[in-house]
Amino acid sequence: MAKPTHRSYSRYAREAAELLGLMIRNARIERGITVADLAERAGISRGLVHRIEKGEMGSSIGAAFEAAAIVGLRLFEADPTTLTRHLSIERSKLALLPQSVRTGTTRVKDDF
Amino acid sequence: MAKPTHRSYSRYAREAAELLGLMIRNARIERGITVADLAERAGISRGLVHRIEKGEMGSSIGAAFEAAAIVGLRLFEADPTTLTRHLSIERSKLALLPQSVRTGTTRVKDDF
DNA sequence: CTAGAATGATCCATAAATAATGCATAGAGT
DNA sequence: ACTCTATGCATTATTTATGGATCATTCTAG
């Protein structure tokens, strides 16, 4: 990395991370899985599971989402099938949107 | 770090990350925000925004969630108020659950 | 078609995340 | 109450993610 001496996050982002961590922890406990067990199954360390459950902003998306998947947590309130469907939808939407945004002439879509 | 020569992720985790990236990208474009602009507002680099939008598993939760918040994306399909409420709920749930899981006697809750 | 800009990708140096370990504490179950 | 285990936290070594710069490509607008 290079410069980030320490970052600042919006309240929304922080709460979202904390919520994700809490949901993972709750789901894990409900299923009777230990931290060590979850760590091993996710292929990460015990400490990282702990930090993810605490909602620390530094943990990687991959580790957090993998842990969530293992404890059966459905991100975005979607089951596996729905998730795949959502993916298609978003991919389609992307195809319809302009592929680059012009900021020069400042043509923001929602100003008129 | 220590050992992870390269990790393997479940399909669900990968799709979730990809979906998050696509949603951020779509929301960004819909709002007419450039990658550079989003990067600056989130306090991260252009390259990182790009990697987040691609759904790369290595990016940090903090960077991704901050980007999502800036483009107005509501994680977990919850608006800010609902998010805070969800937090309370999860915190309450946690208080009711056992604080440590016993794996020794293998007393999994959902087997009977 | 042209010009300008945004995007996508690569390279390098460095700060940061992670794994591993050990230890103290708290909790569960008997 | 006691024991055994899970958890929380700190430390260190190593790996990796990130920022910054640069270049090629693709898109937009005229």
PDB file of C-alpha atoms (C1' of nucleotides) in Angstrom:
ATOM      1  CA  MET A   1       0.000   0.000   0.000  1.00  0.00           C
ATOM      2  CA  ALA A   2       1.052   3.538  -0.033  1.00  0.00           C
ATOM      3  CA  LYS A   3      -0.375   6.468   1.837  1.00  0.00           C
ATOM      4  CA  PRO A   4      -3.433   5.663   3.965  1.00  0.00           C
ATOM      5  CA  THR A   5      -2.157   6.522   7.384  1.00  0.00           C
ATOM      6  CA  HIS A   6      -5.620   5.820   8.615  1.00  0.00           C
ATOM      7  CA  ARG A   7      -8.972   6.098   6.935  1.00  0.00           C
ATOM      8  CA  SER A   8     -12.270   7.617   7.878  1.00  0.00           C
ATOM      9  CA  TYR A   9     -15.521   5.886   7.157  1.00  0.00           C
ATOM     10  CA  SER A  10     -19.086   7.058   6.937  1.00  0.00           C
ATOM     11  CA  ARG A  11     -21.430   5.980   9.650  1.00  0.00           C
ATOM     12  CA  TYR A  12     -23.431   3.958   7.175  1.00  0.00           C
ATOM     13  CA  ALA A  13     -20.416   1.969   6.043  1.00  0.00           C
ATOM     14  CA  ARG A  14     -19.342   1.293   9.594  1.00  0.00           C
ATOM     15  CA  GLU A  15     -22.788   0.145  10.641  1.00  0.00           C
ATOM     16  CA  ALA A  16     -23.103  -2.065   7.600  1.00  0.00           C
ATOM     17  CA  ALA A  17     -19.836  -3.779   8.463  1.00  0.00           C
ATOM     18  CA  GLU A  18     -20.851  -4.160  12.067  1.00  0.00           C
ATOM     19  CA  LEU A  19     -24.195  -5.595  11.045  1.00  0.00           C
ATOM     20  CA  LEU A  20     -22.564  -8.091   8.745  1.00  0.00           C
ATOM     21  CA  GLY A  21     -20.255  -9.174  11.554  1.00  0.00           C
ATOM     22  CA  LEU A  22     -23.093  -9.545  14.011  1.00  0.00           C
ATOM     23  CA  MET A  23     -25.166 -11.542  11.570  1.00  0.00           C
ATOM     24  CA  ILE A  24     -22.274 -13.884  10.943  1.00  0.00           C
ATOM     25  CA  ARG A  25     -21.674 -14.312  14.632  1.00  0.00           C
ATOM     26  CA  ASN A  26     -25.330 -14.906  15.400  1.00  0.00           C
ATOM     27  CA  ALA A  27     -25.673 -17.398  12.585  1.00  0.00           C
ATOM     28  CA  ARG A  28     -22.525 -19.186  13.684  1.00  0.00           C
ATOM     29  CA  ILE A  29     -23.668 -19.511  17.283  1.00  0.00           C
ATOM     30  CA  GLU A  30     -27.147 -20.586  16.261  1.00  0.00           C
ATOM     31  CA  ARG A  31     -25.585 -23.393  14.295  1.00  0.00           C
ATOM     32  CA  GLY A  32     -23.286 -24.386  17.109  1.00  0.00           C
ATOM     33  CA  ILE A  33     -20.103 -23.726  15.182  1.00  0.00           C
ATOM     34  CA  THR A  34     -17.010 -22.573  17.031  1.00  0.00           C
ATOM     35  CA  VAL A  35     -14.812 -19.743  15.867  1.00  0.00           C
ATOM     36  CA  ALA A  36     -11.978 -22.188  15.342  1.00  0.00           C
ATOM     37  CA  ASP A  37     -14.229 -24.441  13.313  1.00  0.00           C
ATOM     38  CA  LEU A  38     -15.476 -21.627  11.133  1.00  0.00           C
ATOM     39  CA  ALA A  39     -11.922 -20.421  10.633  1.00  0.00           C
ATOM     40  CA  GLU A  40     -10.765 -23.819   9.490  1.00  0.00           C
ATOM     41  CA  ARG A  41     -13.682 -24.311   7.138  1.00  0.00           C
ATOM     42  CA  ALA A  42     -13.214 -20.872   5.646  1.00  0.00           C
ATOM     43  CA  GLY A  43      -9.497 -21.405   5.335  1.00  0.00           C
ATOM     44  CA  ILE A  44      -8.648 -18.393   7.457  1.00  0.00           C
ATOM     45  CA  SER A  45      -7.274 -17.810  10.915  1.00  0.00           C
ATOM     46  CA  ARG A  46      -9.172 -17.695  14.157  1.00  0.00           C
ATOM     47  CA  GLY A  47      -8.139 -14.098  14.717  1.00  0.00           C
ATOM     48  CA  LEU A  48      -9.518 -13.042  11.346  1.00  0.00           C
ATOM     49  CA  VAL A  49     -12.880 -14.608  12.051  1.00  0.00           C
ATOM     50  CA  HIS A  50     -12.898 -12.686  15.272  1.00  0.00           C
ATOM     51  CA  ARG A  51     -12.131  -9.405  13.535  1.00  0.00           C
ATOM     52  CA  ILE A  52     -14.734 -10.037  10.877  1.00  0.00           C
ATOM     53  CA  GLU A  53     -17.373 -10.663  13.532  1.00  0.00           C
ATOM     54  CA  LYS A  54     -16.355  -7.431  15.190  1.00  0.00           C
ATOM     55  CA  GLY A  55     -17.009  -5.654  11.931  1.00  0.00           C
ATOM     56  CA  GLU A  56     -13.493  -4.329  11.427  1.00  0.00           C
ATOM     57  CA  MET A  57     -13.204  -2.431   8.171  1.00  0.00           C
ATOM     58  CA  GLY A  58      -9.865  -3.891   7.204  1.00  0.00           C
ATOM     59  CA  SER A  59     -10.870  -7.473   6.665  1.00  0.00           C
ATOM     60  CA  SER A  60     -11.173  -8.684   3.107  1.00  0.00           C
ATOM     61  CA  ILE A  61     -14.420  -9.115   1.265  1.00  0.00           C
ATOM     62  CA  GLY A  62     -13.465 -12.646   0.361  1.00  0.00           C
ATOM     63  CA  ALA A  63     -12.845 -13.784   3.921  1.00  0.00           C
ATOM     64  CA  ALA A  64     -15.999 -12.141   5.236  1.00  0.00           C
ATOM     65  CA  PHE A  65     -18.275 -13.406   2.470  1.00  0.00           C
ATOM     66  CA  GLU A  66     -16.830 -16.890   2.708  1.00  0.00           C
ATOM     67  CA  ALA A  67     -17.470 -16.955   6.440  1.00  0.00           C
ATOM     68  CA  ALA A  68     -20.986 -15.714   5.840  1.00  0.00           C
ATOM     69  CA  ALA A  69     -21.602 -18.421   3.276  1.00  0.00           C
ATOM     70  CA  ILE A  70     -20.358 -21.145   5.600  1.00  0.00           C
ATOM     71  CA  VAL A  71     -22.628 -20.185   8.480  1.00  0.00           C
ATOM     72  CA  GLY A  72     -25.502 -20.182   6.009  1.00  0.00           C
ATOM     73  CA  LEU A  73     -25.979 -16.453   5.982  1.00  0.00           C
ATOM     74  CA  ARG A  74     -27.725 -15.194   2.891  1.00  0.00           C
ATOM     75  CA  LEU A  75     -26.164 -11.917   1.869  1.00  0.00           C
ATOM     76  CA  PHE A  76     -28.469  -9.325   0.387  1.00  0.00           C
ATOM     77  CA  GLU A  77     -31.323 -11.353   1.794  1.00  0.00           C
ATOM     78  CA  ALA A  78     -31.158 -13.625  -1.181  1.00  0.00           C
ATOM     79  CA  ASP A  79     -30.865 -17.361  -1.335  1.00  0.00           C
ATOM     80  CA  PRO A  80     -28.280 -18.930  -3.664  1.00  0.00           C
ATOM     81  CA  THR A  81     -30.702 -19.181  -6.549  1.00  0.00           C
ATOM     82  CA  THR A  82     -31.917 -15.660  -6.121  1.00  0.00           C
ATOM     83  CA  LEU A  83     -28.359 -14.455  -5.875  1.00  0.00           C
ATOM     84  CA  THR A  84     -27.513 -15.905  -9.249  1.00  0.00           C
ATOM     85  CA  ARG A  85     -30.630 -14.329 -10.658  1.00  0.00           C
ATOM     86  CA  HIS A  86     -29.709 -10.977  -9.168  1.00  0.00           C
ATOM     87  CA  LEU A  87     -26.340 -11.305 -10.836  1.00  0.00           C
ATOM     88  CA  SER A  88     -27.932 -11.699 -14.238  1.00  0.00           C
ATOM     89  CA  ILE A  89     -30.142  -8.745 -13.616  1.00  0.00           C
ATOM     90  CA  GLU A  90     -27.258  -6.520 -12.611  1.00  0.00           C
ATOM     91  CA  ARG A  91     -25.223  -7.697 -15.564  1.00  0.00           C
ATOM     92  CA  SER A  92     -28.092  -6.811 -17.862  1.00  0.00           C
ATOM     93  CA  LYS A  93     -28.529  -3.428 -16.296  1.00  0.00           C
ATOM     94  CA  LEU A  94     -24.847  -2.756 -16.808  1.00  0.00           C
ATOM     95  CA  ALA A  95     -25.173  -3.547 -20.483  1.00  0.00           C
ATOM     96  CA  LEU A  96     -27.819  -0.884 -20.823  1.00  0.00           C
ATOM     97  CA  LEU A  97     -25.907   1.830 -19.033  1.00  0.00           C
ATOM     98  CA  PRO A  98     -23.300   4.022 -20.691  1.00  0.00           C
ATOM     99  CA  GLN A  99     -19.906   2.437 -20.328  1.00  0.00           C
ATOM    100  CA  SER A 100     -18.189   5.583 -19.268  1.00  0.00           C
ATOM    101  CA  VAL A 101     -19.359   8.601 -17.381  1.00  0.00           C
ATOM    102  CA  ARG A 102     -18.808  12.091 -18.686  1.00  0.00           C
ATOM    103  CA  THR A 103     -18.096  14.537 -15.967  1.00  0.00           C
ATOM    104  CA  GLY A 104     -16.685  17.219 -18.210  1.00  0.00           C
ATOM    105  CA  THR A 105     -19.901  18.762 -19.464  1.00  0.00           C
ATOM    106  CA  THR A 106     -21.345  17.756 -16.149  1.00  0.00           C
ATOM    107  CA  ARG A 107     -24.290  15.936 -17.540  1.00  0.00           C
ATOM    108  CA  VAL A 108     -25.623  14.469 -14.353  1.00  0.00           C
ATOM    109  CA  LYS A 109     -28.692  12.446 -15.073  1.00  0.00           C
ATOM    110  CA  ASP A 110     -30.879  13.647 -12.281  1.00  0.00           C
ATOM    111  CA  ASP A 111     -30.624  17.379 -12.702  1.00  0.00           C
ATOM    112  CA  PHE A 112     -33.282  19.206 -14.635  1.00  0.00           C
TER     113      PHE A 112
ATOM    114  CA  MET B   1       0.515 -12.352   6.288  1.00  0.00           C
ATOM    115  CA  ALA B   2       1.567 -15.880   6.574  1.00  0.00           C
ATOM    116  CA  LYS B   3       0.402 -18.881   4.619  1.00  0.00           C
ATOM    117  CA  PRO B   4      -2.362 -18.174   2.100  1.00  0.00           C
ATOM    118  CA  THR B   5      -0.578 -18.963  -1.104  1.00  0.00           C
ATOM    119  CA  HIS B   6      -3.897 -18.480  -2.746  1.00  0.00           C
ATOM    120  CA  ARG B   7      -7.353 -19.087  -1.437  1.00  0.00           C
ATOM    121  CA  SER B   8     -10.335 -20.907  -2.736  1.00  0.00           C
ATOM    122  CA  TYR B   9     -13.779 -19.466  -2.377  1.00  0.00           C
ATOM    123  CA  SER B  10     -17.214 -20.968  -2.538  1.00  0.00           C
ATOM    124  CA  ARG B  11     -19.340 -20.101  -5.507  1.00  0.00           C
ATOM    125  CA  TYR B  12     -21.771 -18.296  -3.277  1.00  0.00           C
ATOM    126  CA  ALA B  13     -19.103 -16.033  -1.804  1.00  0.00           C
ATOM    127  CA  ARG B  14     -17.714 -15.230  -5.234  1.00  0.00           C
ATOM    128  CA  GLU B  15     -21.106 -14.420  -6.659  1.00  0.00           C
ATOM    129  CA  ALA B  16     -21.964 -12.260  -3.678  1.00  0.00           C
ATOM    130  CA  ALA B  17     -18.790 -10.234  -4.162  1.00  0.00           C
ATOM    131  CA  GLU B  18     -19.439  -9.946  -7.881  1.00  0.00           C
ATOM    132  CA  LEU B  19     -22.988  -8.834  -7.245  1.00  0.00           C
ATOM    133  CA  LEU B  20     -21.869  -6.199  -4.796  1.00  0.00           C
ATOM    134  CA  GLY B  21     -19.374  -4.900  -7.331  1.00  0.00           C
ATOM    135  CA  LEU B  22     -21.948  -4.777 -10.090  1.00  0.00           C
ATOM    136  CA  MET B  23     -24.451  -3.001  -7.903  1.00  0.00           C
ATOM    137  CA  ILE B  24     -21.885  -0.393  -6.965  1.00  0.00           C
ATOM    138  CA  ARG B  25     -20.935   0.103 -10.579  1.00  0.00           C
ATOM    139  CA  ASN B  26     -24.508   0.358 -11.748  1.00  0.00           C
ATOM    140  CA  ALA B  27     -25.395   2.785  -8.998  1.00  0.00           C
ATOM    141  CA  ARG B  28     -22.328   4.863  -9.767  1.00  0.00           C
ATOM    142  CA  ILE B  29     -23.089   5.098 -13.472  1.00  0.00           C
ATOM    143  CA  GLU B  30     -26.739   5.836 -12.856  1.00  0.00           C
ATOM    144  CA  ARG B  31     -25.668   8.766 -10.744  1.00  0.00           C
ATOM    145  CA  GLY B  32     -23.183   9.979 -13.297  1.00  0.00           C
ATOM    146  CA  ILE B  33     -20.191   9.623 -11.027  1.00  0.00           C
ATOM    147  CA  THR B  34     -16.827   8.784 -12.534  1.00  0.00           C
ATOM    148  CA  VAL B  35     -14.512   6.175 -11.116  1.00  0.00           C
ATOM    149  CA  ALA B  36     -12.000   8.886 -10.272  1.00  0.00           C
ATOM    150  CA  ASP B  37     -14.669  10.890  -8.519  1.00  0.00           C
ATOM    151  CA  LEU B  38     -15.887   7.969  -6.464  1.00  0.00           C
ATOM    152  CA  ALA B  39     -12.313   7.109  -5.571  1.00  0.00           C
ATOM    153  CA  GLU B  40     -11.618  10.586  -4.337  1.00  0.00           C
ATOM    154  CA  ARG B  41     -14.810  10.789  -2.315  1.00  0.00           C
ATOM    155  CA  ALA B  42     -14.188   7.402  -0.740  1.00  0.00           C
ATOM    156  CA  GLY B  43     -10.605   8.292  -0.023  1.00  0.00           C
ATOM    157  CA  ILE B  44      -9.246   5.377  -2.031  1.00  0.00           C
ATOM    158  CA  SER B  45      -7.449   4.957  -5.328  1.00  0.00           C
ATOM    159  CA  ARG B  46      -8.951   4.659  -8.752  1.00  0.00           C
ATOM    160  CA  GLY B  47      -7.518   1.203  -9.139  1.00  0.00           C
ATOM    161  CA  LEU B  48      -9.134   0.002  -5.953  1.00  0.00           C
ATOM    162  CA  VAL B  49     -12.547   1.243  -7.034  1.00  0.00           C
ATOM    163  CA  HIS B  50     -12.049  -0.676 -10.225  1.00  0.00           C
ATOM    164  CA  ARG B  51     -11.117  -3.841  -8.359  1.00  0.00           C
ATOM    165  CA  ILE B  52     -14.071  -3.503  -6.034  1.00  0.00           C
ATOM    166  CA  GLU B  53     -16.433  -3.117  -8.967  1.00  0.00           C
ATOM    167  CA  LYS B  54     -14.935  -6.245 -10.485  1.00  0.00           C
ATOM    168  CA  GLY B  55     -15.773  -8.085  -7.310  1.00  0.00           C
ATOM    169  CA  GLU B  56     -12.228  -9.054  -6.409  1.00  0.00           C
ATOM    170  CA  MET B  57     -12.148 -10.946  -3.138  1.00  0.00           C
ATOM    171  CA  GLY B  58      -9.093  -9.180  -1.805  1.00  0.00           C
ATOM    172  CA  SER B  59     -10.485  -5.701  -1.413  1.00  0.00           C
ATOM    173  CA  SER B  60     -11.315  -4.575   2.087  1.00  0.00           C
ATOM    174  CA  ILE B  61     -14.787  -4.434   3.537  1.00  0.00           C
ATOM    175  CA  GLY B  62     -14.246  -0.835   4.543  1.00  0.00           C
ATOM    176  CA  ALA B  63     -13.337   0.359   1.062  1.00  0.00           C
ATOM    177  CA  ALA B  64     -16.156  -1.554  -0.588  1.00  0.00           C
ATOM    178  CA  PHE B  65     -18.847  -0.520   1.877  1.00  0.00           C
ATOM    179  CA  GLU B  66     -17.707   3.081   1.797  1.00  0.00           C
ATOM    180  CA  ALA B  67     -17.925   3.092  -1.983  1.00  0.00           C
ATOM    181  CA  ALA B  68     -21.364   1.525  -1.781  1.00  0.00           C
ATOM    182  CA  ALA B  69     -22.517   4.144   0.687  1.00  0.00           C
ATOM    183  CA  ILE B  70     -21.275   6.989  -1.501  1.00  0.00           C
ATOM    184  CA  VAL B  71     -23.104   5.835  -4.601  1.00  0.00           C
ATOM    185  CA  GLY B  72     -26.227   5.530  -2.476  1.00  0.00           C
ATOM    186  CA  LEU B  73     -26.356   1.768  -2.492  1.00  0.00           C
ATOM    187  CA  ARG B  74     -28.317   0.334   0.395  1.00  0.00           C
ATOM    188  CA  LEU B  75     -26.594  -2.792   1.605  1.00  0.00           C
ATOM    189  CA  PHE B  76     -28.811  -5.585   2.857  1.00  0.00           C
ATOM    190  CA  GLU B  77     -31.656  -3.801   1.118  1.00  0.00           C
ATOM    191  CA  ALA B  78     -32.032  -1.568   4.104  1.00  0.00           C
ATOM    192  CA  ASP B  79     -32.159   2.189   4.262  1.00  0.00           C
ATOM    193  CA  PRO B  80     -29.992   3.952   6.851  1.00  0.00           C
ATOM    194  CA  THR B  81     -32.716   3.962   9.470  1.00  0.00           C
ATOM    195  CA  THR B  82     -33.535   0.326   8.929  1.00  0.00           C
ATOM    196  CA  LEU B  83     -29.877  -0.509   9.067  1.00  0.00           C
ATOM    197  CA  THR B  84     -29.534   0.989  12.509  1.00  0.00           C
ATOM    198  CA  ARG B  85     -32.623  -0.893  13.599  1.00  0.00           C
ATOM    199  CA  HIS B  86     -31.238  -4.142  12.217  1.00  0.00           C
ATOM    200  CA  LEU B  87     -28.131  -3.497  14.248  1.00  0.00           C
ATOM    201  CA  SER B  88     -30.110  -3.282  17.473  1.00  0.00           C
ATOM    202  CA  ILE B  89     -31.955  -6.430  16.611  1.00  0.00           C
ATOM    203  CA  GLU B  90     -28.784  -8.368  15.927  1.00  0.00           C
ATOM    204  CA  ARG B  91     -27.210  -7.022  19.090  1.00  0.00           C
ATOM    205  CA  SER B  92     -30.219  -8.184  21.066  1.00  0.00           C
ATOM    206  CA  LYS B  93     -30.156 -11.583  19.458  1.00  0.00           C
ATOM    207  CA  LEU B  94     -26.512 -11.908  20.365  1.00  0.00           C
ATOM    208  CA  ALA B  95     -27.302 -11.186  23.990  1.00  0.00           C
ATOM    209  CA  LEU B  96     -29.722 -14.094  24.042  1.00  0.00           C
ATOM    210  CA  LEU B  97     -27.381 -16.598  22.463  1.00  0.00           C
ATOM    211  CA  PRO B  98     -24.779 -18.540  24.421  1.00  0.00           C
ATOM    212  CA  GLN B  99     -21.527 -16.656  24.462  1.00  0.00           C
ATOM    213  CA  SER B 100     -19.400 -19.606  23.594  1.00  0.00           C
ATOM    214  CA  VAL B 101     -20.095 -22.703  21.607  1.00  0.00           C
ATOM    215  CA  ARG B 102     -19.349 -26.145  22.930  1.00  0.00           C
ATOM    216  CA  THR B 103     -18.205 -28.471  20.271  1.00  0.00           C
ATOM    217  CA  GLY B 104     -16.854 -31.115  22.582  1.00  0.00           C
ATOM    218  CA  THR B 105     -20.042 -32.982  23.411  1.00  0.00           C
ATOM    219  CA  THR B 106     -21.201 -32.061  19.943  1.00  0.00           C
ATOM    220  CA  ARG B 107     -24.493 -30.640  20.990  1.00  0.00           C
ATOM    221  CA  VAL B 108     -25.618 -29.171  17.726  1.00  0.00           C
ATOM    222  CA  LYS B 109     -28.859 -27.366  18.204  1.00  0.00           C
ATOM    223  CA  ASP B 110     -30.713 -28.572  15.168  1.00  0.00           C
ATOM    224  CA  ASP B 111     -30.363 -32.309  15.558  1.00  0.00           C
ATOM    225  CA  PHE B 112     -33.119 -34.261  17.198  1.00  0.00           C
TER     226      PHE B 112
ATOM    227  C1'  DC C   1     -13.833  11.341 -37.991  1.00  0.00           C
ATOM    228  C1'  DT C   2     -11.504  13.662 -34.410  1.00  0.00           C
ATOM    229  C1'  DA C   3     -10.432  15.107 -29.798  1.00  0.00           C
ATOM    230  C1'  DG C   4     -10.813  14.610 -25.127  1.00  0.00           C
ATOM    231  C1'  DA C   5     -11.826  11.951 -21.372  1.00  0.00           C
ATOM    232  C1'  DA C   6     -12.831   7.864 -18.722  1.00  0.00           C
ATOM    233  C1'  DT C   7     -11.640   3.399 -18.154  1.00  0.00           C
ATOM    234  C1'  DG C   8      -8.731  -0.910 -17.801  1.00  0.00           C
ATOM    235  C1'  DA C   9      -4.533  -2.709 -16.855  1.00  0.00           C
ATOM    236  C1'  DT C  10       0.397  -3.088 -15.278  1.00  0.00           C
ATOM    237  C1'  DC C  11       4.580  -2.107 -12.311  1.00  0.00           C
ATOM    238  C1'  DC C  12       6.753  -0.834  -8.098  1.00  0.00           C
ATOM    239  C1'  DA C  13       7.412   0.610  -3.248  1.00  0.00           C
ATOM    240  C1'  DT C  14       5.366   0.417   0.994  1.00  0.00           C
ATOM    241  C1'  DA C  15       1.867   0.262   4.475  1.00  0.00           C
ATOM    242  C1'  DA C  16      -1.379  -2.903   6.044  1.00  0.00           C
ATOM    243  C1'  DA C  17      -3.736  -7.334   6.580  1.00  0.00           C
ATOM    244  C1'  DT C  18      -3.096 -11.920   7.862  1.00  0.00           C
ATOM    245  C1'  DA C  19      -1.398 -16.327  10.012  1.00  0.00           C
ATOM    246  C1'  DA C  20       0.604 -18.309  13.746  1.00  0.00           C
ATOM    247  C1'  DT C  21       1.419 -18.528  18.450  1.00  0.00           C
ATOM    248  C1'  DG C  22       0.884 -17.943  23.215  1.00  0.00           C
ATOM    249  C1'  DC C  23      -1.596 -16.454  27.151  1.00  0.00           C
ATOM    250  C1'  DA C  24      -5.387 -14.764  30.080  1.00  0.00           C
ATOM    251  C1'  DT C  25     -10.173 -14.862  30.809  1.00  0.00           C
ATOM    252  C1'  DA C  26     -14.793 -16.190  30.599  1.00  0.00           C
ATOM    253  C1'  DG C  27     -18.181 -19.523  29.880  1.00  0.00           C
ATOM    254  C1'  DA C  28     -20.440 -24.242  29.475  1.00  0.00           C
ATOM    255  C1'  DG C  29     -21.293 -28.558  31.203  1.00  0.00           C
ATOM    256  C1'  DT C  30     -20.841 -32.011  34.747  1.00  0.00           C
TER     257       DT C  30
ATOM    258  C1'  DA D   1     -17.411 -25.596  42.620  1.00  0.00           C
ATOM    259  C1'  DC D   2     -14.477 -27.556  39.234  1.00  0.00           C
ATOM    260  C1'  DT D   3     -12.674 -28.593  34.760  1.00  0.00           C
ATOM    261  C1'  DC D   4     -12.218 -28.114  30.182  1.00  0.00           C
ATOM    262  C1'  DT D   5     -12.840 -25.432  26.230  1.00  0.00           C
ATOM    263  C1'  DA D   6     -13.894 -21.427  23.546  1.00  0.00           C
ATOM    264  C1'  DT D   7     -12.953 -16.935  23.174  1.00  0.00           C
ATOM    265  C1'  DG D   8     -10.384 -12.367  23.257  1.00  0.00           C
ATOM    266  C1'  DC D   9      -6.290 -10.117  22.655  1.00  0.00           C
ATOM    267  C1'  DA D  10      -1.429  -9.061  21.884  1.00  0.00           C
ATOM    268  C1'  DT D  11       2.903  -9.968  19.321  1.00  0.00           C
ATOM    269  C1'  DT D  12       5.734 -11.106  15.408  1.00  0.00           C
ATOM    270  C1'  DA D  13       6.966 -12.609  10.740  1.00  0.00           C
ATOM    271  C1'  DT D  14       5.378 -12.820   6.272  1.00  0.00           C
ATOM    272  C1'  DT D  15       2.326 -12.029   2.452  1.00  0.00           C
ATOM    273  C1'  DT D  16      -0.624  -9.250   0.295  1.00  0.00           C
ATOM    274  C1'  DA D  17      -3.413  -5.248  -0.816  1.00  0.00           C
ATOM    275  C1'  DT D  18      -3.059  -0.564  -1.902  1.00  0.00           C
ATOM    276  C1'  DG D  19      -1.543   3.910  -3.834  1.00  0.00           C
ATOM    277  C1'  DG D  20       0.676   6.238  -7.387  1.00  0.00           C
ATOM    278  C1'  DA D  21       2.194   6.642 -11.885  1.00  0.00           C
ATOM    279  C1'  DT D  22       1.964   5.395 -16.550  1.00  0.00           C
ATOM    280  C1'  DC D  23       0.163   3.560 -20.898  1.00  0.00           C
ATOM    281  C1'  DA D  24      -3.242   1.476 -24.034  1.00  0.00           C
ATOM    282  C1'  DT D  25      -7.914   1.192 -25.050  1.00  0.00           C
ATOM    283  C1'  DT D  26     -12.588   2.400 -25.379  1.00  0.00           C
ATOM    284  C1'  DC D  27     -16.127   5.404 -25.190  1.00  0.00           C
ATOM    285  C1'  DT D  28     -18.558  10.062 -25.640  1.00  0.00           C
ATOM    286  C1'  DA D  29     -19.563  14.183 -27.606  1.00  0.00           C
ATOM    287  C1'  DG D  30     -19.124  17.387 -31.414  1.00  0.00           C
TER     288       DG D  30
END
